[in-house]
Coordinates of C-alpha atoms in Angstrom, one line a residue:
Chain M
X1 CA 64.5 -34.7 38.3
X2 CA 63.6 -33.9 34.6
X3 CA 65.5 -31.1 33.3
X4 CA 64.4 -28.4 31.0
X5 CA 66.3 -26.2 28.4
X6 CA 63.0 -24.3 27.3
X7 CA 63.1 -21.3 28.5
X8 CA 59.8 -19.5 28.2
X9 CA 60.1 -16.5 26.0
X10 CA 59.3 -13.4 27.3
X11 CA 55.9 -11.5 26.1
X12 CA 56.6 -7.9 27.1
X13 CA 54.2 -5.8 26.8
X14 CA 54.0 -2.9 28.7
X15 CA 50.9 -1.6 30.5
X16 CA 50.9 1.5 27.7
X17 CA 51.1 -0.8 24.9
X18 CA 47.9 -3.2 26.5
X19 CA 46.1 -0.3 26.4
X20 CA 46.8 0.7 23.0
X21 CA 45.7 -2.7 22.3
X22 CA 42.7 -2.8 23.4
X23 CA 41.8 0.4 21.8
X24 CA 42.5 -1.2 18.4
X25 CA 40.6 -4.0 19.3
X26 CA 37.6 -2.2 20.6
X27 CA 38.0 0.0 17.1
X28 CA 37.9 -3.1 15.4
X29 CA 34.7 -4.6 16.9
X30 CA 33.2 -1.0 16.8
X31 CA 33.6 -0.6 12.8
X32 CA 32.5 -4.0 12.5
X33 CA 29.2 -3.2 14.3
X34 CA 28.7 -0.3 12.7
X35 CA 28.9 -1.4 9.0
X36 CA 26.3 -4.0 10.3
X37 CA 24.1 -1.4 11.8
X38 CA 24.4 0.1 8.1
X39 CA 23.7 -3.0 6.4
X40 CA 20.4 -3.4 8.4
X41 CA 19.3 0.3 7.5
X42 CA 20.1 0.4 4.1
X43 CA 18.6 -3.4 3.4
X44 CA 15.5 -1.9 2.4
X45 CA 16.6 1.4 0.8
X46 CA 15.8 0.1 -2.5
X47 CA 12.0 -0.3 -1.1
X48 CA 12.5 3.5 -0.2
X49 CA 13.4 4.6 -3.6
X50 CA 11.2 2.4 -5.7
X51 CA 8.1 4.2 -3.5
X52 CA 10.2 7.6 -3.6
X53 CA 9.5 7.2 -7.8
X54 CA 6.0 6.3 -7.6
X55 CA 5.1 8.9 -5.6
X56 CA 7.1 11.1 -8.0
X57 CA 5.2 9.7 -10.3
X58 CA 1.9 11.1 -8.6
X59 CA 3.3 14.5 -7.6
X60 CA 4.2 15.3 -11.5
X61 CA 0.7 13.9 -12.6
X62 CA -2.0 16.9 -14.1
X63 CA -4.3 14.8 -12.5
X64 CA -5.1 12.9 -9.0
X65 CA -7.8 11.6 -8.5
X66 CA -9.5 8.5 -10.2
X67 CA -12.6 10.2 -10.6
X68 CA -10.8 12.8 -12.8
X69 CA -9.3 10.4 -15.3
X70 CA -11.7 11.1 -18.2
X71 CA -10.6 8.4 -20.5
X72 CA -12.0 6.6 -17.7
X73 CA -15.0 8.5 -17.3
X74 CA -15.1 8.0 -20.9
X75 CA -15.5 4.1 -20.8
X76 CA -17.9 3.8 -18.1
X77 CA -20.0 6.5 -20.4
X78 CA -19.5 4.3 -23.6
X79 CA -19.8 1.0 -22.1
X80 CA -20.0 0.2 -18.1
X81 CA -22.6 2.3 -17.2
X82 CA -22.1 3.4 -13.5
X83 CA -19.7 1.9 -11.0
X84 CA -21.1 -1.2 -9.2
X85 CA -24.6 -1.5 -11.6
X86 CA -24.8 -4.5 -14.0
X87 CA -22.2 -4.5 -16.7
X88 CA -19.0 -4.3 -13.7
X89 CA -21.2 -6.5 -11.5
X90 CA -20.2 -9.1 -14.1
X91 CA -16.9 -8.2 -15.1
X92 CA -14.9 -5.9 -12.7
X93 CA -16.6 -8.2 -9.3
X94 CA -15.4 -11.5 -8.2
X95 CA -15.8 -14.1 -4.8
X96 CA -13.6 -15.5 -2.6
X97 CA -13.4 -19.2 -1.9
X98 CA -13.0 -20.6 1.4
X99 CA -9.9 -23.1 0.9
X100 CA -10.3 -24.7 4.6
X101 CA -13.7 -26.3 3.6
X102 CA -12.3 -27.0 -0.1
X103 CA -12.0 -30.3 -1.2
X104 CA -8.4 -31.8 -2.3
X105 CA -7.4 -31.5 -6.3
X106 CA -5.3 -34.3 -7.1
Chain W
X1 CA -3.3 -31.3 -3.1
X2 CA -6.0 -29.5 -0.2
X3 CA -7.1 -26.5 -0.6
X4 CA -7.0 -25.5 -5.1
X5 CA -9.2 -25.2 -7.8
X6 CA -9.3 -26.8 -10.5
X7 CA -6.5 -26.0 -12.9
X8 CA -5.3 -23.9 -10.2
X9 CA -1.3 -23.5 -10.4
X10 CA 0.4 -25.2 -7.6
X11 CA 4.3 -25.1 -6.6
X12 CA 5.1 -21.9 -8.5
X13 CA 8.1 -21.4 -5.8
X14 CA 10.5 -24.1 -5.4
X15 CA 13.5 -24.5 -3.6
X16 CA 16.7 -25.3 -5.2
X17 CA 18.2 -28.2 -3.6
X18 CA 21.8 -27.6 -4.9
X19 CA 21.8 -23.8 -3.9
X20 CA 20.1 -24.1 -0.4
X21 CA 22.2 -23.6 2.4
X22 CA 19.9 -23.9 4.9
X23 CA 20.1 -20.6 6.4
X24 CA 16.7 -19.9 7.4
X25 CA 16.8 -16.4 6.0
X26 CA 13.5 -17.4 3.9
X27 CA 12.2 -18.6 6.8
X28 CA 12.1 -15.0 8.9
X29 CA 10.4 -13.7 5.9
X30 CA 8.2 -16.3 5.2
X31 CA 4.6 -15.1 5.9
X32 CA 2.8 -18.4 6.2
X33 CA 5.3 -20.3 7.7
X34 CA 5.6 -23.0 4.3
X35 CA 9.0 -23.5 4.8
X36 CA 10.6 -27.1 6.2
X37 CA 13.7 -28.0 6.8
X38 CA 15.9 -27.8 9.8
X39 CA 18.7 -25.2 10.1
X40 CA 21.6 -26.6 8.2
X41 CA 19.2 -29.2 6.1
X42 CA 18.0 -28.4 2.7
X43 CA 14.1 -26.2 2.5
X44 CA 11.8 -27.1 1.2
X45 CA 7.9 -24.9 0.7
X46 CA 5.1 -26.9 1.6
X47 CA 2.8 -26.0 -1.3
X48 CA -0.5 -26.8 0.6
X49 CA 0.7 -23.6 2.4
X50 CA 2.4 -21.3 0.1
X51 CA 1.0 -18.6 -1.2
X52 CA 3.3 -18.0 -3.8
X53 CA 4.0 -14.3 -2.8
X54 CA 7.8 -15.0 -3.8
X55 CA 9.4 -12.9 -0.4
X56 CA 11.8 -15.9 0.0
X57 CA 13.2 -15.5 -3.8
X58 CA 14.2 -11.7 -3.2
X59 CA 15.3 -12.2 -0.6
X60 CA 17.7 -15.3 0.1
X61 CA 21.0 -14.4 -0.2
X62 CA 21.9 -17.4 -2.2
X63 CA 19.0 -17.5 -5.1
X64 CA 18.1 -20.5 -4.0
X65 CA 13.8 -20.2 -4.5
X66 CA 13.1 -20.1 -8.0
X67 CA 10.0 -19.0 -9.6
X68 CA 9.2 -22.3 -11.7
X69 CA 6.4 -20.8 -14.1
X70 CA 8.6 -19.4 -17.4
X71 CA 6.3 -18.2 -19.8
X72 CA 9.0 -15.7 -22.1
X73 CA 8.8 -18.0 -24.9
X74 CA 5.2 -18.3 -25.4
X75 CA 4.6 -14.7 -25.2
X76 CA 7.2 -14.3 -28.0
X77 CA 5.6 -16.7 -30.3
X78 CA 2.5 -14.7 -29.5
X79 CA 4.3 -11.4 -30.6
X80 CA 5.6 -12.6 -33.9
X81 CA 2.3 -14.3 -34.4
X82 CA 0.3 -11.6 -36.9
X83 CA -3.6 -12.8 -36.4
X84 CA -3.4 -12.2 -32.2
X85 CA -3.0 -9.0 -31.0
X86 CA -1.2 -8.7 -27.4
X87 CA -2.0 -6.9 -25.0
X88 CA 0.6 -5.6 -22.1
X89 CA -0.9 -5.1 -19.1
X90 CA 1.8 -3.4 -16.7
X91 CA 1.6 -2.7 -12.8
X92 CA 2.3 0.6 -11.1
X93 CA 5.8 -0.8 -9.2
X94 CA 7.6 -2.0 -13.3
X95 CA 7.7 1.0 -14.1
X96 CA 9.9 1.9 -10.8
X97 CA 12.3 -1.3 -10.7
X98 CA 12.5 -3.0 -14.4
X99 CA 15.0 -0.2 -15.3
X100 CA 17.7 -1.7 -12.5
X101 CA 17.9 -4.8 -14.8
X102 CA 19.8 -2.6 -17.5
X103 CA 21.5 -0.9 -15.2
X104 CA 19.3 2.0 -13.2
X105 CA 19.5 3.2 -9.9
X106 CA 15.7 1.7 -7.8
X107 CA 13.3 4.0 -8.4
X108 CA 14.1 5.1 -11.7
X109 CA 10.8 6.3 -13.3
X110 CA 10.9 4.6 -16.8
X111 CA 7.2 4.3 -18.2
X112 CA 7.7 6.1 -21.2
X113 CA 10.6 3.8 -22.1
X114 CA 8.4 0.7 -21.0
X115 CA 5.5 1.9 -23.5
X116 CA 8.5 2.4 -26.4
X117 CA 9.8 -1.1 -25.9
X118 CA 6.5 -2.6 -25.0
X119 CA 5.6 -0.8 -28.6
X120 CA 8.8 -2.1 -30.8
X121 CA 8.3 -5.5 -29.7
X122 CA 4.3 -5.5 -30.9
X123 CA 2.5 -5.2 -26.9
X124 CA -1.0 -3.2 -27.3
X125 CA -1.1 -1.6 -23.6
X126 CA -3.8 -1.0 -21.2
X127 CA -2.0 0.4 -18.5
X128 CA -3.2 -1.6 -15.2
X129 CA -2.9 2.1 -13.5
X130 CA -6.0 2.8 -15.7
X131 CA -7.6 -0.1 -14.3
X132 CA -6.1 0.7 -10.7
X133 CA -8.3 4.3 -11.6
X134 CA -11.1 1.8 -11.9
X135 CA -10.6 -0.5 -9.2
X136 CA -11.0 2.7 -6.9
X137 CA -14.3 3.6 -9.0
X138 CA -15.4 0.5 -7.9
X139 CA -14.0 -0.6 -4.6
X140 CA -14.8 3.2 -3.5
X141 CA -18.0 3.4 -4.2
X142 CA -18.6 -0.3 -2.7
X143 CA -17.3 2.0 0.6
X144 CA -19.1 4.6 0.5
X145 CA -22.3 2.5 0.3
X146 CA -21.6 0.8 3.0
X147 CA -20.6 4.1 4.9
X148 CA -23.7 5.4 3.7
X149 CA -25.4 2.6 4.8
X150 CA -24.6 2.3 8.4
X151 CA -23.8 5.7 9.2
X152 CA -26.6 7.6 7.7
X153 CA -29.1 4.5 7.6
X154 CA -29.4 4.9 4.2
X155 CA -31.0 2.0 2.2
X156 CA -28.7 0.1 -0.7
X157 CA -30.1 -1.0 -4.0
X158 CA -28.1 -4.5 -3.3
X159 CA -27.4 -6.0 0.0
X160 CA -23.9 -4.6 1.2
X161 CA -21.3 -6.4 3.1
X162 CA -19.7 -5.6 7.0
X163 CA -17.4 -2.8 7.6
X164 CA -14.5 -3.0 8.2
X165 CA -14.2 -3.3 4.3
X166 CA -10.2 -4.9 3.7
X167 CA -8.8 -4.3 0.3
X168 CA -8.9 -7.0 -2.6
X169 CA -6.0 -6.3 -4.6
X170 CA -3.1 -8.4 -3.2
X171 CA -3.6 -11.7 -4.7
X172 CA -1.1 -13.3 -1.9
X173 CA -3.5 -11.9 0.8
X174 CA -6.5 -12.9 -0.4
X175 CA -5.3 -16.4 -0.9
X176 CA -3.6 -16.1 2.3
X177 CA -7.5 -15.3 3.6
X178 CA -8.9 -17.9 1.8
X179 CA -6.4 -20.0 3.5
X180 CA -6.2 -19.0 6.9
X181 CA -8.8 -16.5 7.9
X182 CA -12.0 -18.0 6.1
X183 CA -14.3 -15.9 8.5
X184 CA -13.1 -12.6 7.3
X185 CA -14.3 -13.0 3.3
X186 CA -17.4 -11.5 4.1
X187 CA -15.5 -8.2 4.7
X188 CA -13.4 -8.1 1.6
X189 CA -13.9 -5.9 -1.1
X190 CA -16.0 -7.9 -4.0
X191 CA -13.9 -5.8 -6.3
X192 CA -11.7 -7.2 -8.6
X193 CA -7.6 -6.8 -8.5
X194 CA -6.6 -4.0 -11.1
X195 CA -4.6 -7.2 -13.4
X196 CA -7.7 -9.0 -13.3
X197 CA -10.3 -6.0 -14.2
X198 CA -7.6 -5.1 -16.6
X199 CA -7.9 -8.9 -18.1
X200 CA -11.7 -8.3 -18.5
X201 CA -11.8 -4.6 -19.7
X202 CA -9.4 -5.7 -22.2
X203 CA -11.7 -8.4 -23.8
X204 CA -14.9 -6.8 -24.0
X205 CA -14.2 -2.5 -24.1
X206 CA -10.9 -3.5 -25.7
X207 CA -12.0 -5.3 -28.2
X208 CA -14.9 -3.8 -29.0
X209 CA -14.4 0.1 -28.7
X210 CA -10.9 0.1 -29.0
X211 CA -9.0 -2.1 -30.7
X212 CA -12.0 -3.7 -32.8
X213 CA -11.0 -7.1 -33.0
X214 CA -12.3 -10.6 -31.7
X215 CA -11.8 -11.4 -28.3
X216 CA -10.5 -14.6 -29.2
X217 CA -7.9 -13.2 -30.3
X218 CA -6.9 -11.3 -28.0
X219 CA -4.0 -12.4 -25.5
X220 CA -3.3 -10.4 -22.6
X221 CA 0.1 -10.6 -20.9
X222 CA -0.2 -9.0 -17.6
X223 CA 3.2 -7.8 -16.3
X224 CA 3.5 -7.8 -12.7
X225 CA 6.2 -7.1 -9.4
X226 CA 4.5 -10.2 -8.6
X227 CA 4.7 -14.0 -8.3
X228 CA 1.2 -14.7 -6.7
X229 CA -0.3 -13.2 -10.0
X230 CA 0.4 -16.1 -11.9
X231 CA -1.3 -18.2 -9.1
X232 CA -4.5 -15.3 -9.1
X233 CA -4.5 -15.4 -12.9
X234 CA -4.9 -19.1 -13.0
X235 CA -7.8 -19.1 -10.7
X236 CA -11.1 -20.6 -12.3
X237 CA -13.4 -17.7 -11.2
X238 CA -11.9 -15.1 -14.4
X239 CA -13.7 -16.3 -17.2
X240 CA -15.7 -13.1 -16.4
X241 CA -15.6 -12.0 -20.7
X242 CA -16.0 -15.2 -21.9
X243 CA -19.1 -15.3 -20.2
X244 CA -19.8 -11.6 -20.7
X245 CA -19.9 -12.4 -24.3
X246 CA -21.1 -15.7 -24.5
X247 CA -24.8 -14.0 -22.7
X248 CA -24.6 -12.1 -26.1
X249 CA -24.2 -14.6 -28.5
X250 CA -20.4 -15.1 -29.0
X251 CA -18.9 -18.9 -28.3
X252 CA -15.6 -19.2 -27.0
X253 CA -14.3 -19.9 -23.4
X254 CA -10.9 -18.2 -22.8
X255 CA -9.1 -16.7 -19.8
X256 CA -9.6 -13.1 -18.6
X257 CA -5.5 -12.6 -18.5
X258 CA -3.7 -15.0 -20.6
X259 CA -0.7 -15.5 -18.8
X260 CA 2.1 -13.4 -16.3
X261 CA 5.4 -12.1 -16.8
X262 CA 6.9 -11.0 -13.4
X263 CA 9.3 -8.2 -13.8
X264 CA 12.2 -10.0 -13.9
X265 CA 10.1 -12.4 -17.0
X266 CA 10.2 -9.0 -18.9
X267 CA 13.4 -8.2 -18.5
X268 CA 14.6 -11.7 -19.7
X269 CA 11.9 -11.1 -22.8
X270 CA 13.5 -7.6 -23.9
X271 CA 16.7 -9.2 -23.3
X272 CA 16.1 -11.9 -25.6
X273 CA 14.7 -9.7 -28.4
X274 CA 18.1 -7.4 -27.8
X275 CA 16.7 -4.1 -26.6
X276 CA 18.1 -2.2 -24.0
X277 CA 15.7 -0.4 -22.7
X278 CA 18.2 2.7 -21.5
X279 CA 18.5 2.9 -25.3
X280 CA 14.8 2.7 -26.5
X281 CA 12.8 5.7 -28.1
X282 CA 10.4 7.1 -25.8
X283 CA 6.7 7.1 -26.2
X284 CA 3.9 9.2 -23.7
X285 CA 0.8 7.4 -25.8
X286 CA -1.0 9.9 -25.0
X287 CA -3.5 9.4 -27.7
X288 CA -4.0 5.4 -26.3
X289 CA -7.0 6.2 -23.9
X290 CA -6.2 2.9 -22.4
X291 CA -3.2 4.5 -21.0
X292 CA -4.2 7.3 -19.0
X293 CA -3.9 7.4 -15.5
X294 CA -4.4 9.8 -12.3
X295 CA -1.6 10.0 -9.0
X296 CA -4.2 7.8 -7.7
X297 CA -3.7 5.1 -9.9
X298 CA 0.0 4.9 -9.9
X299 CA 0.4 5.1 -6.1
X300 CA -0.9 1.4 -5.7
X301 CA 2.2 -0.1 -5.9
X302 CA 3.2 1.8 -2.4
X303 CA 1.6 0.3 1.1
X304 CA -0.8 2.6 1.7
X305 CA -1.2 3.9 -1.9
X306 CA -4.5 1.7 -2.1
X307 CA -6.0 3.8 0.8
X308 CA -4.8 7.0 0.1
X309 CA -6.2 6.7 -3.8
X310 CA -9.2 5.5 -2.3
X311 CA -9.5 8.0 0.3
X312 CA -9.2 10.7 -2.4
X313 CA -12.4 9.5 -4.1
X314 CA -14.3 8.5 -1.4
X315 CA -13.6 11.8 0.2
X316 CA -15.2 13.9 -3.0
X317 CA -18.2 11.5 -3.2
X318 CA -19.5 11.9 0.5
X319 CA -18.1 15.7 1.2
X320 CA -18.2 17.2 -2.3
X321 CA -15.1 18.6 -2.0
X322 CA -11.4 17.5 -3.1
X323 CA -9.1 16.7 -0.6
X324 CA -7.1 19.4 0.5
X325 CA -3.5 17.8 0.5
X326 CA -3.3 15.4 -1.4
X327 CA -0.6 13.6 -0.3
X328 CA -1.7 11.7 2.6
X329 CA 1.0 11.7 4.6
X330 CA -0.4 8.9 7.7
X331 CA -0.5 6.1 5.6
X332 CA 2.7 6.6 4.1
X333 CA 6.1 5.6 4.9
X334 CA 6.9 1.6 6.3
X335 CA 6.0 1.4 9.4
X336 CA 4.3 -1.8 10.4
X337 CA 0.6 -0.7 10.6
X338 CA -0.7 2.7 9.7
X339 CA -4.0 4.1 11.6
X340 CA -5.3 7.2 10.8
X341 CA -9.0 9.2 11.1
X342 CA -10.9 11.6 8.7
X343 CA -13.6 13.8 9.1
X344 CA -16.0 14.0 6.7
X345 CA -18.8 16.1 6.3
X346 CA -21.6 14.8 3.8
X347 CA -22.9 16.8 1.5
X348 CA -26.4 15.7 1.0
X349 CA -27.6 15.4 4.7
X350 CA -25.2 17.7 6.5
X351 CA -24.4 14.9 9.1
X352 CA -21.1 14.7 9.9
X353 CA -18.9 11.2 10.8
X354 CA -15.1 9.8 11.4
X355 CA -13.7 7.0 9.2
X356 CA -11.4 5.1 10.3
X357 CA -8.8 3.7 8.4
X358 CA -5.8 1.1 9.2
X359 CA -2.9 0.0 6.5
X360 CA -1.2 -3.5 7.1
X361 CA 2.0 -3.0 5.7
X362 CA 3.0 -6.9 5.5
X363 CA 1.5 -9.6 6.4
X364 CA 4.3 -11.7 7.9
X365 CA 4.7 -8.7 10.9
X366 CA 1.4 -7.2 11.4
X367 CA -1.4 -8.6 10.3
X368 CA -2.2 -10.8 13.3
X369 CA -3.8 -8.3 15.7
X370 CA -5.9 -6.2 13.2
X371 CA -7.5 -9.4 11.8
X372 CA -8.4 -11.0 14.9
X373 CA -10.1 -7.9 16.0
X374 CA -12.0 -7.8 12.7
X375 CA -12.5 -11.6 13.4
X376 CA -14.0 -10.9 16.8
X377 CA -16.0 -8.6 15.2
X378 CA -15.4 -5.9 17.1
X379 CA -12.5 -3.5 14.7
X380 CA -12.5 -0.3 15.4
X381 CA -11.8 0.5 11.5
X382 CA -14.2 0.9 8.8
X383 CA -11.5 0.3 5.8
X384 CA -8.1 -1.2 6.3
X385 CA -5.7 -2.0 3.5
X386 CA -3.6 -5.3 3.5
X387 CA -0.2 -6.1 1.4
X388 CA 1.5 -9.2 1.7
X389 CA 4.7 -7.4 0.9
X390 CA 6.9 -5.6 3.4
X391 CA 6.8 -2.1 1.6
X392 CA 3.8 -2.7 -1.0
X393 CA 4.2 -3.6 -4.5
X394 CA 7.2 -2.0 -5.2
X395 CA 9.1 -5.1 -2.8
X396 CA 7.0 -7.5 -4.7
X397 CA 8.4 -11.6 -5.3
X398 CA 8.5 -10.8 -9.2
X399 CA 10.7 -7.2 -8.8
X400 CA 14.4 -7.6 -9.3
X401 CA 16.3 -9.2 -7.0
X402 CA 18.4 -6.8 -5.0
X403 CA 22.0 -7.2 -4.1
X404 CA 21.3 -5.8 -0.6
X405 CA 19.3 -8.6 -0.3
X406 CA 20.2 -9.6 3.5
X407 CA 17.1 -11.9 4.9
X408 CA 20.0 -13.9 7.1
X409 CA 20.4 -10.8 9.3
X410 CA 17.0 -10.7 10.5
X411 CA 17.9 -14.4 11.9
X412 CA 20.5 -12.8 14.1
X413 CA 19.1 -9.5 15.0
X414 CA 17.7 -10.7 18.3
X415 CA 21.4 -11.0 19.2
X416 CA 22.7 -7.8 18.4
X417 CA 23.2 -6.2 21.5
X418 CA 21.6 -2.6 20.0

């Protein structure tokens, strides 16, 4: 018969202390969840606050409206002629190009 | 290479072998699925399906997509080069996110202290919010034809196109159309972007009635939140002044916009010339015509901003009256797709008729069901606005990159338990 000297060292702990484990732990796992849950809000904060500036942008403007920009007015008056008619036909329009039906470019 | 122009730029995004980890983060923000590789394996973007909107460079965690297209030096040499004048073209979202590259909080208005060190350096500017006032001259009165049209039976002086009518401004969705939804052209706006009418204005009202030089020399730089404006401005079609000017008598062939410095290219420029722009004199230029700009204009760096600019216009056209709030609130904010109705009561007949009006905020998330329907033929909108980008503009591939940057959590978020 084999004989052993190990005796197995003794792991008290007490059914108060467990619990006051497992509370740590679950505090642990909690904090970690909830700085992820932050993480995933604040990932696009920075999209907030860039659109929080343009729209600042607009709120401080005299005017709001494209129609009411007059240096614009202006140019179409000097030079475009209206919206749509011939002059912006040919600079201000453009086509689309359907790329399933377009040949390969080497 | 399937599916490019001529001279078209191809690859602009490329993946950076040594920093890839494989994560797959570019891959849940991808929108045309272009990424290969399996998880652990080096990406790679399959460039027949890329359309260079640059969401995988701001967002992988590792900076592993780079934007391949540098053109910082040649725009210098342009600058200290007497006999061209430069021209700065700048988008609504720079003037919102350049300043976080000297050390800004996001949002940061800066425009004054873009136009004083756009100014030192030697820039001319035409402020593309000018030609984002323009682009709703145009793109709105394309709708309100068309509303006319087939609401009031009106007859057009040129043949008009379907409703719904889908915004042309995002160069990533419009190649993205071009690439994937062929069938839905018909519908999109014949407008140009703001960049390119900008490119164009610049060259022939530029040259002529404001700056009085030749277009030749002329070189417009547009500045851009953007990486799929490099690809737009490559794009055969914009010779649109050359042409303009060779019909009256002028030689030359030369592009509409010169070349594209993203956000991030600017920052590196004003680097390089050692200005720091928190430091930099500011200017208003408020006696540069080419530099003045309505609410409307500036909000088309926002989702939504497109249609609530539009809506503006298009609403003081039909019912001779202006808005009463102005800020539209229902196609603010980032949710995925925005869907709202207005009244309108037109002036000349009396008649009275709903529009309806959707915003695709992304295209990656939402765009699927509101395109099929307008596929079908059978959407119940009559204008919807589509951005590539997951917040407009302002989260364009060309903005900074953000620290909080965290594309590998969408990969996971399935798992979270809430």
């Amino acid at each position: 018969m084999a004989h052993y000297d190990y005796e197995e060292k003794k792991l008290s702990v007490s059914r108060r202390e467990f619990l006051g484990l497992l509370g740590v732990g679950a505090a642990v796992i909690w904090m970690g969840a909830y700085v992820t849950t932050d993480l995933v809000k604040n990932r696009k904060k920075y999209i907030r606050m860039r659109a929080q500036g343009l729209y600042k942008d607009d709120g401080q403007s005299v005017i709001r409206q494209s129609h009411n920009n007059k240096a614009l007015m202006d140019m179409y008056a000097q030079f475009a002629g209206k919206p749509l008619s011939t002059v912006p036909q040919e600079l201000f329009h453009t086509k689309y190009v359907d790329r399933i039906n377009l040949g390969g470019v080497i | 290479m399937m599916g490019l122009q001529e001279n078209e730029f191809r690859g602009i995004i490329q993946i950076d072998k040594k920093a890839c980890k494989g994560c797959d983060g570019c891959k849940s923000v991808c929108p045309t699925g272009a990424i290969e590789g399996k998880y652990g394996a080096n990406h790679t973007i399959n460039q027949e399906k890329c359309i260079d909107c640059g969401q995988c460079l701001i967002n992988c965690p590792f900076g592993a997509p780079i934007d391949t297209i540098d053109m910082v030096d040649q725009v210098m040499a342009r600058l200290i080069d007497k006999s061209t004048t430069v021209v700065a073209t700048i988008a609504p979202s720079v003037r919102v996110a350049i300043g976080e590259e000297f050390g800004m909080e996001p949002g940061t208005l800066a425009t004054a202290k873009l136009y004083g060190a756009l100014k030192q350096v030697g820039f001319k500017i035409l402020d593309t919010n000018f030609t984002a006032d323009m682009t709703i001259m145009e793109e709105g009165t394309e709708l309100v034809e068309k509303l006319r049209h087939y609401f009031l039976g009106e007859d057009t002086v040129t043949p008009v196109g379907p409703l719904p009518q889908l915004t042309s401004c995002c160069p990533g969705w419009v190649h993205y159309a071009e690439l994937n939804n062929p069938g839905v052209l018909k519908h999109m706006s014949s407008a140009k972007s703001p960049m390119m009418m900008a490119g164009a204005l610049a060259k022939t009202y530029g040259a002529q009635n404001i700056w009085g030089v030749d277009p030749q020399q002329i070189y417009v730089v547009g500045i851009m939140p953007c990486t799929a404006k490099k690809f737009e401005a490559s794009r055969p079609e914009f010779y649109n002044a050359a042409q303009y000017w060779g019909k009256r008598g002028r030689t030359g062939n030369y592009p509409d916009i010169d070349t594209v410095l993203t956000t991030r290219d600017l920052a590196r420029l004003l680097k390089k010339l050692n200005i720091d722009l928190q430091a930099v004199a500011e200017i208003t230029d408020a006696d540069n015509p080419l530099a003045q700009y309505s609410g409307a204009g500036t909000i088309f760096g926002n989702t939504g901003g497109v249609m609530e600019a539009a809506l503006r216009t298009a609403y003081f056209v039909i019912t001779g009256q202006e808005l009463p709030i102005l800020s539209f609130e229902p196609v603010r904010g980032l949710n995925g797709v925005k869907k709202t109705d207005i009244s309108l009561h037109d002036a000349q007949t009396g008649k009275d008729f709903i529009l309806k009006v959707a915003v695709v905020n992304g295209i990656k998330e939402n765009l699927t069901s509101v395109i099929e329907e307008v596929e079908a033929g059978n959407s119940p909108y009559h204008f919807i606005e589509i951005m590539n980008c997951p917040g407009g503009c302002v989260n364009g591939g060309g903005q900074p990159t953000n620290p909080m940057g965290t594309a590998w959590i969408d990969k996971y978020k399935a798992l979270l338990p809430w």
